[in-house]
mmCIF file of C-alpha atoms and ligand atoms in Angstrom:
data_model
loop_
_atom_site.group_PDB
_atom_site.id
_atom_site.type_symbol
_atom_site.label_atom_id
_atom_site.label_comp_id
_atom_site.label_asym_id
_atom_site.label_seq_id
_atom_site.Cartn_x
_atom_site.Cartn_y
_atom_site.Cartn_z
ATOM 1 C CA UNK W 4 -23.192 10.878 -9.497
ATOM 2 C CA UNK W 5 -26.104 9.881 -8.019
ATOM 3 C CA UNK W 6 -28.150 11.717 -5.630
ATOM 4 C CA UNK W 7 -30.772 9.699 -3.566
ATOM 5 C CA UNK W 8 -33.586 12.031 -1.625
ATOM 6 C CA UNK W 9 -34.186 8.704 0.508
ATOM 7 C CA UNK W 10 -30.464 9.768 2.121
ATOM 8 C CA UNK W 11 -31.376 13.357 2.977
ATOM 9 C CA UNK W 12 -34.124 12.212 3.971
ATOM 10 C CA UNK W 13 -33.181 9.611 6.507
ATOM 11 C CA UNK W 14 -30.537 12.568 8.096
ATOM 12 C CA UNK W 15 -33.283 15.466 7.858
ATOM 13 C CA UNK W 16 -36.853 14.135 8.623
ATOM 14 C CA UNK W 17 -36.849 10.532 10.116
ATOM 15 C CA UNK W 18 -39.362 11.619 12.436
ATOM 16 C CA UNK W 19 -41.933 11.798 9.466
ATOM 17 C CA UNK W 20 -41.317 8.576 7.899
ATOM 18 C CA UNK W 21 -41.226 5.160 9.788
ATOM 19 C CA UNK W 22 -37.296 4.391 9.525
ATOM 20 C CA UNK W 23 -35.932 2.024 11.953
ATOM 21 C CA UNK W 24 -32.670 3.065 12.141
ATOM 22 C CA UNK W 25 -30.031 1.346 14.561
ATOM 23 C CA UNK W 26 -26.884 0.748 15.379
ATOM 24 C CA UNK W 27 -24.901 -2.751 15.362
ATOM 25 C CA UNK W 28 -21.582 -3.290 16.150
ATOM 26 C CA UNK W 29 -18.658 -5.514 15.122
ATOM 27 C CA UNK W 30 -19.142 -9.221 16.151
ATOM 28 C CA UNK W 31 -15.820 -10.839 14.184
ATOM 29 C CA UNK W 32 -14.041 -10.030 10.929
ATOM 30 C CA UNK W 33 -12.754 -13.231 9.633
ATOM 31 C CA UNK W 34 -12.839 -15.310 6.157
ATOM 32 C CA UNK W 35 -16.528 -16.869 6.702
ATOM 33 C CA UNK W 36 -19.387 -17.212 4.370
ATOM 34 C CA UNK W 37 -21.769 -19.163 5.527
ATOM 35 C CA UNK W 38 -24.024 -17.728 2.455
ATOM 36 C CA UNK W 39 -22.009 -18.271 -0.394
ATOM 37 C CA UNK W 40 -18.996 -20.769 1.066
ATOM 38 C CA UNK W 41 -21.543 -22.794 3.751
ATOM 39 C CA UNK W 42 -19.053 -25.316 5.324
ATOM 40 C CA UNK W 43 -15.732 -23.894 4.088
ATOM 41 C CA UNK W 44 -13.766 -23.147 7.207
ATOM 42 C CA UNK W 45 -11.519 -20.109 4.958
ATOM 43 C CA UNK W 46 -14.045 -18.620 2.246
ATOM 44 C CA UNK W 47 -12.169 -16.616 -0.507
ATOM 45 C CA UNK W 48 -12.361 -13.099 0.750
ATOM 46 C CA UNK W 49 -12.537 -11.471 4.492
ATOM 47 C CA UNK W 50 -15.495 -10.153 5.851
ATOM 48 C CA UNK W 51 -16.580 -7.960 8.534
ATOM 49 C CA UNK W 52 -19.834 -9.071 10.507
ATOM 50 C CA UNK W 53 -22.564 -7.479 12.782
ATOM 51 C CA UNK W 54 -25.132 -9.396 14.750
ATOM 52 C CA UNK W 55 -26.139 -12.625 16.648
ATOM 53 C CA UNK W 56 -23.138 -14.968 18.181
ATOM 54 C CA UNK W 57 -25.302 -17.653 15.876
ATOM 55 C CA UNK W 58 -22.933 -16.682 13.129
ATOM 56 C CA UNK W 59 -21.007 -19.847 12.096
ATOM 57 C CA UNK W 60 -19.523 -21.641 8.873
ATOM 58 C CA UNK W 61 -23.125 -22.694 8.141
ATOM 59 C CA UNK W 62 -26.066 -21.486 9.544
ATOM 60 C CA UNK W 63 -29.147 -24.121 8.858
ATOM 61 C CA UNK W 64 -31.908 -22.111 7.496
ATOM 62 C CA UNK W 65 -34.334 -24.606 9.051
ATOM 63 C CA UNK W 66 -32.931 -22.777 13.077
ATOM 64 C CA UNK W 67 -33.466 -19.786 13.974
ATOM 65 C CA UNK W 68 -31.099 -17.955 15.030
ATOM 66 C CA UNK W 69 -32.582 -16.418 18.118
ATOM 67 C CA UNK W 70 -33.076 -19.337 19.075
ATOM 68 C CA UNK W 71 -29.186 -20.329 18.595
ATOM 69 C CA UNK W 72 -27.591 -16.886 19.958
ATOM 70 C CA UNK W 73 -27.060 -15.753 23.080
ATOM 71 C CA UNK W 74 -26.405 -12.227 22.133
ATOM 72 C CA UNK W 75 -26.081 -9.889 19.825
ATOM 73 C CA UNK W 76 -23.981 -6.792 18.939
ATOM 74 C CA UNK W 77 -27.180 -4.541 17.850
ATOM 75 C CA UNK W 78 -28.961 -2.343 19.744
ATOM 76 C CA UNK W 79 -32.483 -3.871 19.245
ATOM 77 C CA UNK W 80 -31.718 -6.730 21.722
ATOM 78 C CA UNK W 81 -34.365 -9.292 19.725
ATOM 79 C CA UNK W 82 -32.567 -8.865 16.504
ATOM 80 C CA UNK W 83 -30.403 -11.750 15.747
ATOM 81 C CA UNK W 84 -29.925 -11.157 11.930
ATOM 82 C CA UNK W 85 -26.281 -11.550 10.728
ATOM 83 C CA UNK W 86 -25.168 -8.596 8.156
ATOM 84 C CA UNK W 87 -22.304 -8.263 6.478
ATOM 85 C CA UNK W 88 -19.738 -6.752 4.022
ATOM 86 C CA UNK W 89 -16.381 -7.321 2.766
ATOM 87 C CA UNK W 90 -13.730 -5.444 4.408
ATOM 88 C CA UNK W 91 -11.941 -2.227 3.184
ATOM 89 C CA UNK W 92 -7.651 -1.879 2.593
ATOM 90 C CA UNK W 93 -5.291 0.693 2.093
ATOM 91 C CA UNK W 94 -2.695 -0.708 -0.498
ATOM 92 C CA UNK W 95 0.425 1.008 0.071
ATOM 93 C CA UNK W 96 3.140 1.834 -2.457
ATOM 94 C CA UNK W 97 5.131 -0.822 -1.827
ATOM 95 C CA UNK W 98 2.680 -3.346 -2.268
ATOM 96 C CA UNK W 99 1.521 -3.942 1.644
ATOM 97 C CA UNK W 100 -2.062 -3.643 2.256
ATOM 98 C CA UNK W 101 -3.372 -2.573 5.638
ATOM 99 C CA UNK W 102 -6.838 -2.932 6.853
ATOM 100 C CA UNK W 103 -9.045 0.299 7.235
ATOM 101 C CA UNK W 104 -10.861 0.485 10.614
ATOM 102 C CA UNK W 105 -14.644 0.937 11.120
ATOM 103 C CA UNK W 106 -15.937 3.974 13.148
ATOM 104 C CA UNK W 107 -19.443 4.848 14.603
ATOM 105 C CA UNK W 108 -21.709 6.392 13.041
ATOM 106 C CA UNK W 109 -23.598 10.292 13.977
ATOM 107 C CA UNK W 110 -25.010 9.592 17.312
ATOM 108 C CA UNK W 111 -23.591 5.713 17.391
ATOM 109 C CA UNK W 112 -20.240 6.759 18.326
ATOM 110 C CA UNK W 113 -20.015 4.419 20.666
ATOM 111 C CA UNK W 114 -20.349 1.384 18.651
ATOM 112 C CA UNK W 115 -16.855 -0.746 17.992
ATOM 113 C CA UNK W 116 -16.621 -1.163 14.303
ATOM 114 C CA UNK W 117 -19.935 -1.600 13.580
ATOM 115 C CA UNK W 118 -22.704 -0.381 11.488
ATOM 116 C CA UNK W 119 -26.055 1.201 10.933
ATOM 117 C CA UNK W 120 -28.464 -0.746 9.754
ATOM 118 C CA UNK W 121 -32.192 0.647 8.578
ATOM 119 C CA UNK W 122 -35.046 -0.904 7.501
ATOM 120 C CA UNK W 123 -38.102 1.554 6.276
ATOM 121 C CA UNK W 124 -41.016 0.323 4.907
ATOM 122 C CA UNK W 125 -41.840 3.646 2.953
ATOM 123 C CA UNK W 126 -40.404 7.185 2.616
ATOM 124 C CA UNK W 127 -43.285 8.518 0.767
ATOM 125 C CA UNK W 128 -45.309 11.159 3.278
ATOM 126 C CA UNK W 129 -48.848 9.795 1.675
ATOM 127 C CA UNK W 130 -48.470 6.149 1.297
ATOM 128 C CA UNK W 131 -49.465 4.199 4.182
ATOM 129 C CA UNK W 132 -46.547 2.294 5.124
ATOM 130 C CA UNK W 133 -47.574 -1.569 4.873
ATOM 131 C CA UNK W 134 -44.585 -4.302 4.530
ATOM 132 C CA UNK W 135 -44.137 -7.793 5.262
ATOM 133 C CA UNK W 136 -41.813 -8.616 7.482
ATOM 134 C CA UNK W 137 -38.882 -11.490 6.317
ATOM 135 C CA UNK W 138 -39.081 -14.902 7.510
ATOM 136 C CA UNK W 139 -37.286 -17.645 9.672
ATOM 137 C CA UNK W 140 -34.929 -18.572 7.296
ATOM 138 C CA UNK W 141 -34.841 -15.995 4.988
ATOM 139 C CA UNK W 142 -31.750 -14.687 3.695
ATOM 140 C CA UNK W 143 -30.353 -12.255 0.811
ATOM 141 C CA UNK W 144 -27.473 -10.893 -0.868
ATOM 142 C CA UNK W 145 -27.064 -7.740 -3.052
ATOM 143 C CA UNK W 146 -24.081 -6.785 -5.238
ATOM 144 C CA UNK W 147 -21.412 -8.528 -7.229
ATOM 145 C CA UNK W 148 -18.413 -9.030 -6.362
ATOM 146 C CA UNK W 149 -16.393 -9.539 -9.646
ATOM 147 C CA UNK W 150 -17.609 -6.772 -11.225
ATOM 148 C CA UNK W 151 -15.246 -3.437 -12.317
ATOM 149 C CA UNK W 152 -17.175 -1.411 -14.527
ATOM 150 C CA UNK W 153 -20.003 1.020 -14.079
ATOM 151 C CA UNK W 154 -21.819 -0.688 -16.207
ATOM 152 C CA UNK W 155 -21.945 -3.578 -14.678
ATOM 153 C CA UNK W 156 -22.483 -1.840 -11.105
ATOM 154 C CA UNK W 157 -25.708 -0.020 -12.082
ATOM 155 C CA UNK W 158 -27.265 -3.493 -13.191
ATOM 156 C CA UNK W 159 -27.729 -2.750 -9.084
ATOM 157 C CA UNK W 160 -29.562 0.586 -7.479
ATOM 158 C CA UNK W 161 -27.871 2.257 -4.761
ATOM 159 C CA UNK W 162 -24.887 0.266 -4.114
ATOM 160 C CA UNK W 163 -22.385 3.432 -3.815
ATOM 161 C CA UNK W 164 -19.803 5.198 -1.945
ATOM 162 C CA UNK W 165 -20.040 9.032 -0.013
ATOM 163 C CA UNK W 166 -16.884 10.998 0.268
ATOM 164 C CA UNK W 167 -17.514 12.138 3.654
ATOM 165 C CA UNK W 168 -16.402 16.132 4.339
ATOM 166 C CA UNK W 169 -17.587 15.505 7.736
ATOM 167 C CA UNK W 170 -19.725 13.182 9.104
ATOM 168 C CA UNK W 171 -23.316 14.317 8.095
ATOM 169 C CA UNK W 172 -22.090 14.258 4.368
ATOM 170 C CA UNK W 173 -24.885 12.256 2.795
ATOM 171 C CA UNK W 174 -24.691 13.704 -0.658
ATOM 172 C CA UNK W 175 -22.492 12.892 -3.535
ATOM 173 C CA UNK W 176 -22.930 9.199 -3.913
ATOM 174 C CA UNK W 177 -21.126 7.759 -6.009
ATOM 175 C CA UNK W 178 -20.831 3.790 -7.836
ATOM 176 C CA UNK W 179 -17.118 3.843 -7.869
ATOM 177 C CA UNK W 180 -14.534 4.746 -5.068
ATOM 178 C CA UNK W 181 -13.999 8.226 -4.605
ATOM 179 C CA UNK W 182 -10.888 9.444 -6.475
ATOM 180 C CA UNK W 183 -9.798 12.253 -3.915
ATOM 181 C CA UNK W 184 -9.227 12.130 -0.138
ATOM 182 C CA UNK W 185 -12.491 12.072 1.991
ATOM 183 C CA UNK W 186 -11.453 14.597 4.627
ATOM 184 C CA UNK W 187 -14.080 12.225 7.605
ATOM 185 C CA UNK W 188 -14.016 9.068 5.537
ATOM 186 C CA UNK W 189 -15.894 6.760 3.143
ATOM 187 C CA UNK W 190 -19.196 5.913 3.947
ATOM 188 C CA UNK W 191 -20.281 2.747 1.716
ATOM 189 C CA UNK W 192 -23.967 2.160 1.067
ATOM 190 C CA UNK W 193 -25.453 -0.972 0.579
ATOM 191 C CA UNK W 194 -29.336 -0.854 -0.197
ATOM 192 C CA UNK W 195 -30.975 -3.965 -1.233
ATOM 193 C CA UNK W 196 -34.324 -4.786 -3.193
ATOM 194 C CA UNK W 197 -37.660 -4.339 -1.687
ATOM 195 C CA UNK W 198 -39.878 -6.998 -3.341
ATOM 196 C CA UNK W 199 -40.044 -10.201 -2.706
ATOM 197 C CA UNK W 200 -41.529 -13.618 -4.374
ATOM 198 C CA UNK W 201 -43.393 -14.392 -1.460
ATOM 199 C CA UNK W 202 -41.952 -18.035 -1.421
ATOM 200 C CA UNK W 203 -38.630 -18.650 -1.633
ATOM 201 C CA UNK W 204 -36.608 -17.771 1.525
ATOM 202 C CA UNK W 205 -33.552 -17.472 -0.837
ATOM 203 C CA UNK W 206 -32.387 -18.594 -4.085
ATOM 204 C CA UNK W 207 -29.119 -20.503 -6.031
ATOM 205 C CA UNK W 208 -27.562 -16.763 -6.433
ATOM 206 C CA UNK W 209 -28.981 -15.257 -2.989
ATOM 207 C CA UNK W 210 -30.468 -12.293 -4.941
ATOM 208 C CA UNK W 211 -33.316 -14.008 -8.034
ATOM 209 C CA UNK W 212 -36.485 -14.730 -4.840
ATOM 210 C CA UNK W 213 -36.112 -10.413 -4.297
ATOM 211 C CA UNK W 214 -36.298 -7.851 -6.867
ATOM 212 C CA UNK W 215 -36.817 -4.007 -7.505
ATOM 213 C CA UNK W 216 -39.870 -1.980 -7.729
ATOM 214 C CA UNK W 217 -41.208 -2.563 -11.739
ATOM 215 C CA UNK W 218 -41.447 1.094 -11.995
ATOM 216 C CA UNK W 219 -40.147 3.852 -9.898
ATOM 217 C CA UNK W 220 -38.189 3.279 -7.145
ATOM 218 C CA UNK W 221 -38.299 1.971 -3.818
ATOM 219 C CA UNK W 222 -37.781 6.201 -3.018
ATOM 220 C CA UNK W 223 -40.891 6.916 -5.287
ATOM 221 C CA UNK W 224 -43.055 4.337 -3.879
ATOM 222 C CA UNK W 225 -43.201 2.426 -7.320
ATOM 223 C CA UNK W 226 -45.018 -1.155 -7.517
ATOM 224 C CA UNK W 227 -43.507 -4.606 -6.936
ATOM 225 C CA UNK W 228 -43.673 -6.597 -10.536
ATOM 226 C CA UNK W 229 -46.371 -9.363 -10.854
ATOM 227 C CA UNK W 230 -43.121 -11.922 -10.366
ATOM 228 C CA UNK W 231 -42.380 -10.400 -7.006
ATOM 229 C CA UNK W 232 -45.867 -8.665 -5.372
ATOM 230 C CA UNK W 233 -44.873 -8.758 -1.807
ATOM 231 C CA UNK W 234 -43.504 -5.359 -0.752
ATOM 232 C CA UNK W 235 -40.974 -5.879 2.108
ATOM 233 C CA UNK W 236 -38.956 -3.408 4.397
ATOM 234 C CA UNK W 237 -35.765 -1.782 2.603
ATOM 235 C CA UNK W 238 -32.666 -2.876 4.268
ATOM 236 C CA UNK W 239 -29.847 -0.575 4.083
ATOM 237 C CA UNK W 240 -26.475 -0.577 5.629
ATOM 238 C CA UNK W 241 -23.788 2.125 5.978
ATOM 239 C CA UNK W 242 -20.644 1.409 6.998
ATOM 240 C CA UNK W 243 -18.048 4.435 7.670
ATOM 241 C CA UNK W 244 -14.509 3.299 6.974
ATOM 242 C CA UNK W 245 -12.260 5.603 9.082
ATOM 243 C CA UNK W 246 -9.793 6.362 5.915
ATOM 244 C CA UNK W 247 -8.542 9.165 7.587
ATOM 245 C CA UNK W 248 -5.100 8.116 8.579
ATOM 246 C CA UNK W 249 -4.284 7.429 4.881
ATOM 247 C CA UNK W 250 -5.767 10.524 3.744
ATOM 248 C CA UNK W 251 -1.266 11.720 3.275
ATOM 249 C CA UNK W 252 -1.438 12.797 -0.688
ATOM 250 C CA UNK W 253 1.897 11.639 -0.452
ATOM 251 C CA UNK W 254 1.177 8.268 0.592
ATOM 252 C CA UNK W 255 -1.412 8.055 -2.551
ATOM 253 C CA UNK W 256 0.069 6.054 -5.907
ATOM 254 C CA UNK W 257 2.049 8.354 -7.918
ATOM 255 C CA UNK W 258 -0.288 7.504 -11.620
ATOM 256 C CA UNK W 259 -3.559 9.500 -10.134
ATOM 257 C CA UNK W 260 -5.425 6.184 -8.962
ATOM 258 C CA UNK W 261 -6.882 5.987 -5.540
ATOM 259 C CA UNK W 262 -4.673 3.265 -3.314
ATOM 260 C CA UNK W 263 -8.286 1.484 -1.221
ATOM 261 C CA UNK W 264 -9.430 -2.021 -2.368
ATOM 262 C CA UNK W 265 -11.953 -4.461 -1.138
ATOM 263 C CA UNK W 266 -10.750 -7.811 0.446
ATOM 264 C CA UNK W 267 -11.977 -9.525 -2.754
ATOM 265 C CA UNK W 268 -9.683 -7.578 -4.927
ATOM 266 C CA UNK W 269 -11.073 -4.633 -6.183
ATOM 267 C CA UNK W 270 -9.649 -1.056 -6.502
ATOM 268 C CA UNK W 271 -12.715 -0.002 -8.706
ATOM 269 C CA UNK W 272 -15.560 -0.011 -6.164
ATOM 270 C CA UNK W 273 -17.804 -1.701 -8.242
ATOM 271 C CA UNK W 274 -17.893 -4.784 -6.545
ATOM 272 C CA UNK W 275 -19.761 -3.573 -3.676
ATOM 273 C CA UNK W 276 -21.691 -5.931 -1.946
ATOM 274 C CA UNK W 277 -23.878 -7.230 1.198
ATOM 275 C CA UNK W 278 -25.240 -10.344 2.912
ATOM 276 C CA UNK W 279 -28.174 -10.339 5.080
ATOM 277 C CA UNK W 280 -29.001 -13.739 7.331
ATOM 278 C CA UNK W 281 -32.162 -12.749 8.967
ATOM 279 C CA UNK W 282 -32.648 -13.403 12.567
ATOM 280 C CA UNK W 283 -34.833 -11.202 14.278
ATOM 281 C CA UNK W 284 -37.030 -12.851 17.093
ATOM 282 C CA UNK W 285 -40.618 -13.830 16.766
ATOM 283 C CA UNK W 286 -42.287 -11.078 15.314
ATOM 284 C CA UNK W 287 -40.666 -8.410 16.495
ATOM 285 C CA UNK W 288 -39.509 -7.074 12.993
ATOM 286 C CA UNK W 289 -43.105 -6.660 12.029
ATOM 287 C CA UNK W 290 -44.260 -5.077 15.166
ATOM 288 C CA UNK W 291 -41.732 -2.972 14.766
ATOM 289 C CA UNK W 292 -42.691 -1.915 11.099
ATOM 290 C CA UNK W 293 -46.417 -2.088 11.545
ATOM 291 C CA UNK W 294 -46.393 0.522 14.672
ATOM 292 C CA UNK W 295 -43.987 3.176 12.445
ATOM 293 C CA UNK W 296 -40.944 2.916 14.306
ATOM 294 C CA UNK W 297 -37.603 5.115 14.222
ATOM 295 C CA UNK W 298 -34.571 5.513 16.150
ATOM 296 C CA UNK W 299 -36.948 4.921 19.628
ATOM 297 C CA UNK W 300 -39.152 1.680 19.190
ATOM 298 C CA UNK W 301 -41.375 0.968 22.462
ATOM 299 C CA UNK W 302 -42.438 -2.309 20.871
ATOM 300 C CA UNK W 303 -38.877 -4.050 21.118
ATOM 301 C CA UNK W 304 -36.248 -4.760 23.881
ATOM 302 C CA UNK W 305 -33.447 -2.276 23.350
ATOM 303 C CA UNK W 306 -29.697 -2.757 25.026
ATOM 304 C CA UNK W 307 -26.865 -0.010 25.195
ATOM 305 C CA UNK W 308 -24.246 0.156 22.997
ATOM 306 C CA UNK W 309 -21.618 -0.608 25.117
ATOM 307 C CA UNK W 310 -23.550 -3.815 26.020
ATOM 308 C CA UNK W 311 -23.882 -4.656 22.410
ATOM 309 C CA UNK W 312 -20.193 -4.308 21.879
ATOM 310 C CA UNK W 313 -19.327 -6.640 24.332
ATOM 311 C CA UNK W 314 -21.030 -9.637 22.329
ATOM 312 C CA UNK W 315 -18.054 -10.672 20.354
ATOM 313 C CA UNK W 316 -16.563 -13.835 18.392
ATOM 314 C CA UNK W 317 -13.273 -15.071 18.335
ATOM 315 C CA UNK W 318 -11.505 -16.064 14.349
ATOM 316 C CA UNK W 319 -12.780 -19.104 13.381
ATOM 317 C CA UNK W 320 -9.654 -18.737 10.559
ATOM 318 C CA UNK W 321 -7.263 -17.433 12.724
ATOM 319 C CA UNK W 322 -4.842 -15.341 10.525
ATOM 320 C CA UNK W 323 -3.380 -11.583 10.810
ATOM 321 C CA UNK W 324 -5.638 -9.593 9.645
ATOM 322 C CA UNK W 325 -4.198 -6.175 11.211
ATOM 323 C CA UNK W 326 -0.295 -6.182 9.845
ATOM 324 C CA UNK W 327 0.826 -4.399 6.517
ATOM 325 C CA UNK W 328 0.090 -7.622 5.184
ATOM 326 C CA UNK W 329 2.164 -8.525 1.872
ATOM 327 C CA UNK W 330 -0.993 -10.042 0.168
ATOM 328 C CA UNK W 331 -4.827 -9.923 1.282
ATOM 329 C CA UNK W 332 -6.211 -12.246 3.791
ATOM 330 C CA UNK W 333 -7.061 -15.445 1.684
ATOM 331 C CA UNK W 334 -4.447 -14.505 -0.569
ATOM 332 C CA UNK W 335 -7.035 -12.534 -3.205
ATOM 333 C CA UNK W 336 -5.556 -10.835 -6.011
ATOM 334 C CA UNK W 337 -6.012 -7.346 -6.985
ATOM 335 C CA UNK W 338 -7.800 -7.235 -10.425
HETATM 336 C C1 LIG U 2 -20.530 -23.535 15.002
HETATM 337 O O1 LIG U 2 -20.613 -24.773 14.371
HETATM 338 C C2 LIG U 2 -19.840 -25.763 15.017
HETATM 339 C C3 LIG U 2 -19.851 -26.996 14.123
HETATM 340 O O2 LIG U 2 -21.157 -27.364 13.782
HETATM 341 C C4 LIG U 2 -20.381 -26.017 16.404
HETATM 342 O O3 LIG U 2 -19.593 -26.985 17.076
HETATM 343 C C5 LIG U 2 -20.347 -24.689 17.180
HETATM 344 O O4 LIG U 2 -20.951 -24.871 18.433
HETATM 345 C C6 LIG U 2 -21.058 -23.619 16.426
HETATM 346 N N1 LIG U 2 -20.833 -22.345 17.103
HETATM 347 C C7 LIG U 2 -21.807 -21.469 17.326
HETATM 348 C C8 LIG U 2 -21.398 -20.181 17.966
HETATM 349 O O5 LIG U 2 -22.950 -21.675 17.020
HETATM 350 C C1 LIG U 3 5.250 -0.450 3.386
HETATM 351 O O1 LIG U 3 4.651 0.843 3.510
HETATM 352 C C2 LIG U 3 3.992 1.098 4.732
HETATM 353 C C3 LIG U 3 3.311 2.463 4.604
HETATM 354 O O2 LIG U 3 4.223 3.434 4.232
HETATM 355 C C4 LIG U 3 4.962 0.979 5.878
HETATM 356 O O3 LIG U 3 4.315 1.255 7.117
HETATM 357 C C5 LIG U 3 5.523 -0.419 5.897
HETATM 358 O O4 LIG U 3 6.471 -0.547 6.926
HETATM 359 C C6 LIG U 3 6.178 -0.712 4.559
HETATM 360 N N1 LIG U 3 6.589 -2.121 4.535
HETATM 361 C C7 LIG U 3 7.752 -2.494 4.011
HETATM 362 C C8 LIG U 3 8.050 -3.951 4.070
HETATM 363 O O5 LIG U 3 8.550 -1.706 3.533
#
């Protein structure tokens, strides 16, 4: 178990700290990459994705996308960025898998299938919170999705799971899925690095241009390593699966396991992953970090919820993704 102050923090105190904090909600969930599979029309595993309309197969690094976009599903109207996760499925006992919806989170309600999406350029009450922004171009992934162990998991920080007993729950975290029914569903946390190399705008495996604080943590306001001195804002995403309608012990596999896997074919949890495209416009990200923002940010151009939630894509891949489907989307094995 893990238990992260930065969590109770965010819930209890964001007024102290400078923690954007914002809601995005679903643009398309479809088997697209443009990260890992650029160009493949079909990548390997589904994926659920918040953002600017800019998403696509590929996404040139050399355009931005504000510049590409014409809107976007988050509340901050200038942010552009694409984020996104795999997608969450309840395998039944005979073998059918059936996708597990998204809900809003506290105070996002509204949003359709979305998620919250924070960056905070310190939690410490003393330090003086000073990031750099990303970059045009920049983009980052956290996580592995072949992994199964714990072992292999905590080669990451903070990639973990809440059982939710209602929906301020933000203690409890844990690497794997949780083994017992989450009574106002599972809240998967995705937290990447906070140092960057200060050159590259991404790297062959997406993650080697950021790393984490050399000692400390990001929580404990530790230092960047001499390899990667320029501090940057902490991304984070939560994303609230709505497991409730499968929370029926009865429904559950008879040998004790828990019955939810990823779209890429784990049952463990410890594939967790992210992808982050960034997209924000001009500088707003940095005005936005360098005048201690939160939930309200003067500096940028908000929109409502319901505004953001009408920015939508259609499937690229068009496939049934909503059925008890007899094998996941892409055809993934479970292993
Ligand atoms: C996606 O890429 C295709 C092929 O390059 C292009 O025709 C299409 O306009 C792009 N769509 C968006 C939303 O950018
Ligand atoms: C498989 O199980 C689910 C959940 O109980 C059920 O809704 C579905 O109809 C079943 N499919 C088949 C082919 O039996």
């Amino acid at each position: 178990m893990l238990v992260t102050p930065y969590a109770t923090l965010a819930l209890f105190a964001p007024s102290v700290y400078a923690l954007l904090r914002f809601s995005c909600s679903q643009l398309v969930v479809e088997r697209l990459d443009p990260l890992v599979n650029p160009g493949q029309t079909g990548s390997p595993h589904l994926h659920q994705i918040i953002g600017g309309n800019a998403f696509n197969v590929s996404m040139d690094p050399n355009a931005a996308p504000s510049d590409t976009a014409t809107c976007t599903t988050c509340t901050f109207a200038e942010d552009f960025s694409n984020y996104w996760t795999a997608v969450m499925f309840f395998k039944a006992k005979n073998g059918t898998f059936k996708r597990v919806p998204i809900k809003g989170n506290v105070g996002f309600e509204a949003s359709s299938g979305g998620m919250t999406v924070y960056y905070t350029p310190t939690i410490s009450n003393t330090a003086k919170a000073s990031v750099t922004a990303f970059k045009k171009g920049f983009r980052m992934i956290i996580g592995n999705p072949t992994y199964r162990t714990e072992a292999q998991a905590k080669q990451f920080r903070q990639l973990t799971y809440t059982c939710l007993q209602n929906a301020n729950t933000r203690t409890g975290e844990t690497l794997a899925f949780p083994t017992k029914p989450c009574p106002a569903g599972i809240m998967a946390n995705v937290r990447f690095p906070t140092c960057w190399d200060g050159v590259n705008l991404d790297s062959p495996d997406h993650m080697s241009h950021v790393a984490y604080p050399s000692s400390g943590t990001f929580e404990t306001n530790g230092p960047c390593p001499s390899t990667h001195p320029v501090k940057v804002p902490q991304l984070f995403y939560e994303v609230i699966w709505d497991t409730t309608k499968f929370n029926d012990k009865s429904l559950w596999p008879t040998d004790g396991s828990q019955p939810f896997v990823w779209s890429f074919g784990d049952a463990t949890g410890y594939g967790n992953h992210g992808d982050y495209v960034f997209g924000w416009k001009g500088d707003a990200l940095q005005r936005a970090m360098d005048s201690n923002c939160n939930i309200n940010c003067p500096t940028l151009k908000t929109q409502t919820i319901p505004t953001g939630n009408k920015c939508a894509q259609q499937q690229k891949v068009v496939e049934d993704i909503d059925g008890w489907l007899t094998e996941l989307p892409g055809g993934m094995p479970v292993s």
